[in-house]
Amino acid sequence: RDLFEKAKSKAPCIMFIDEIDAVGRQRGTGMGGGNEEREQTINQLLPEMDDFLCNLGVIVLAARPDVLDSALLRPGRFDRQVHSRGKALAKDVDFD
């Protein structure tokens, strides 16, 4: 919540969240461990995303987009996906 408040106060800005798949996995999978804390994080993230400002952008990186909770991928949230594997960014950059 604090991250989104800070971003809103600095708008226009872009917020980058690395490894969203670490906390954004499908809910209700019964993985145990820190599952409850992870689900609380998702439950907080979803309304923050619904309250986006037009001058606040959020970019996330996921190594495993296939395990993301479907609520994160709904229109208006993280509904645009850019796959970088196999695409050259520059001659000296290799994503593989």
Coordinates of C-alpha atoms in Angstrom, one line a residue:
R1 CA 0.0 0.0 0.0
D2 CA 2.8 2.4 0.9
L3 CA 4.5 1.8 -2.5
F4 CA 1.4 2.8 -4.4
E5 CA 0.8 5.9 -2.2
K6 CA 4.4 7.0 -2.8
A7 CA 4.0 6.4 -6.5
K8 CA 0.8 8.4 -6.6
S9 CA 2.5 11.3 -4.8
K10 CA 5.3 11.2 -7.4
A11 CA 3.1 10.9 -10.5
P12 CA 3.6 10.9 -13.3
C13 CA 5.8 7.9 -12.8
I14 CA 6.4 4.3 -13.6
M15 CA 6.5 1.7 -10.9
F16 CA 8.5 -1.6 -11.6
I17 CA 7.8 -4.7 -9.6
D18 CA 10.2 -7.6 -10.1
E19 CA 9.3 -11.2 -9.6
I20 CA 5.5 -10.6 -9.2
D21 CA 5.1 -14.4 -9.6
A22 CA 6.6 -14.8 -6.1
V23 CA 3.6 -13.2 -4.5
G24 CA 1.1 -13.3 -7.4
R25 CA 0.6 -17.0 -7.7
Q26 CA -2.9 -18.4 -8.1
R27 CA -4.8 -18.3 -4.8
G28 CA -6.2 -21.3 -3.1
T29 CA -3.5 -23.7 -4.3
G30 CA -2.8 -25.0 -0.7
M31 CA 0.9 -24.5 -1.0
G32 CA 1.3 -24.0 2.7
G33 CA 4.2 -22.1 4.3
G34 CA 3.7 -18.3 3.7
N35 CA 0.5 -18.9 1.7
E36 CA -1.7 -16.8 3.9
E37 CA 0.7 -13.8 3.8
R38 CA 1.0 -14.1 0.0
E39 CA -2.7 -14.2 -0.4
Q40 CA -3.1 -11.1 1.8
T41 CA -0.5 -9.3 -0.5
I42 CA -2.5 -10.2 -3.6
N43 CA -5.8 -9.1 -1.9
Q44 CA -4.2 -5.7 -1.2
L45 CA -2.6 -5.4 -4.6
L46 CA -5.8 -5.9 -6.6
P47 CA -7.8 -2.9 -5.3
E48 CA -4.6 -0.7 -5.6
M49 CA -4.5 -1.7 -9.3
D50 CA -8.2 -0.9 -9.7
D51 CA -7.4 2.6 -8.4
F52 CA -4.7 3.5 -10.9
L53 CA -4.3 7.0 -12.1
C54 CA -3.8 7.6 -15.8
N55 CA -0.4 9.1 -15.1
L56 CA 0.9 6.1 -13.1
G57 CA 2.2 3.1 -14.9
V58 CA 3.1 -0.3 -13.4
I59 CA 5.4 -2.7 -15.1
V60 CA 6.0 -6.2 -13.6
L61 CA 8.4 -8.9 -14.4
A62 CA 7.4 -12.6 -14.0
A63 CA 9.6 -15.6 -14.7
R64 CA 6.5 -17.8 -14.5
P65 CA 3.5 -15.9 -15.9
D66 CA 1.6 -19.2 -16.2
V67 CA 1.2 -19.4 -12.4
L68 CA -0.2 -15.8 -11.9
D69 CA -3.5 -15.4 -10.3
S70 CA -6.2 -14.8 -13.0
A71 CA -7.4 -11.7 -11.1
L72 CA -4.1 -10.1 -11.8
L73 CA -4.5 -10.6 -15.5
R74 CA -8.0 -9.1 -15.9
P75 CA -8.5 -6.1 -18.2
G76 CA -7.2 -2.9 -16.6
R77 CA -4.7 -4.7 -14.5
F78 CA -1.7 -6.7 -16.0
D79 CA -3.6 -7.5 -19.2
R80 CA -0.7 -6.7 -21.6
Q81 CA 2.1 -9.1 -21.8
V82 CA 5.4 -8.6 -23.5
H83 CA 7.6 -11.7 -24.0
S84 CA 11.3 -10.9 -24.2
R85 CA 12.7 -14.4 -24.6
G86 CA 14.3 -14.8 -28.0
K87 CA 14.1 -11.1 -28.8
A88 CA 17.3 -9.1 -29.0
L89 CA 17.2 -5.9 -27.0
A90 CA 20.8 -5.1 -28.0
K91 CA 23.8 -7.0 -29.3
D92 CA 25.3 -7.2 -25.8
V93 CA 22.0 -8.2 -24.0
D94 CA 21.0 -11.9 -23.8
F95 CA 17.8 -12.9 -21.9
D96 CA 18.5 -16.6 -22.2

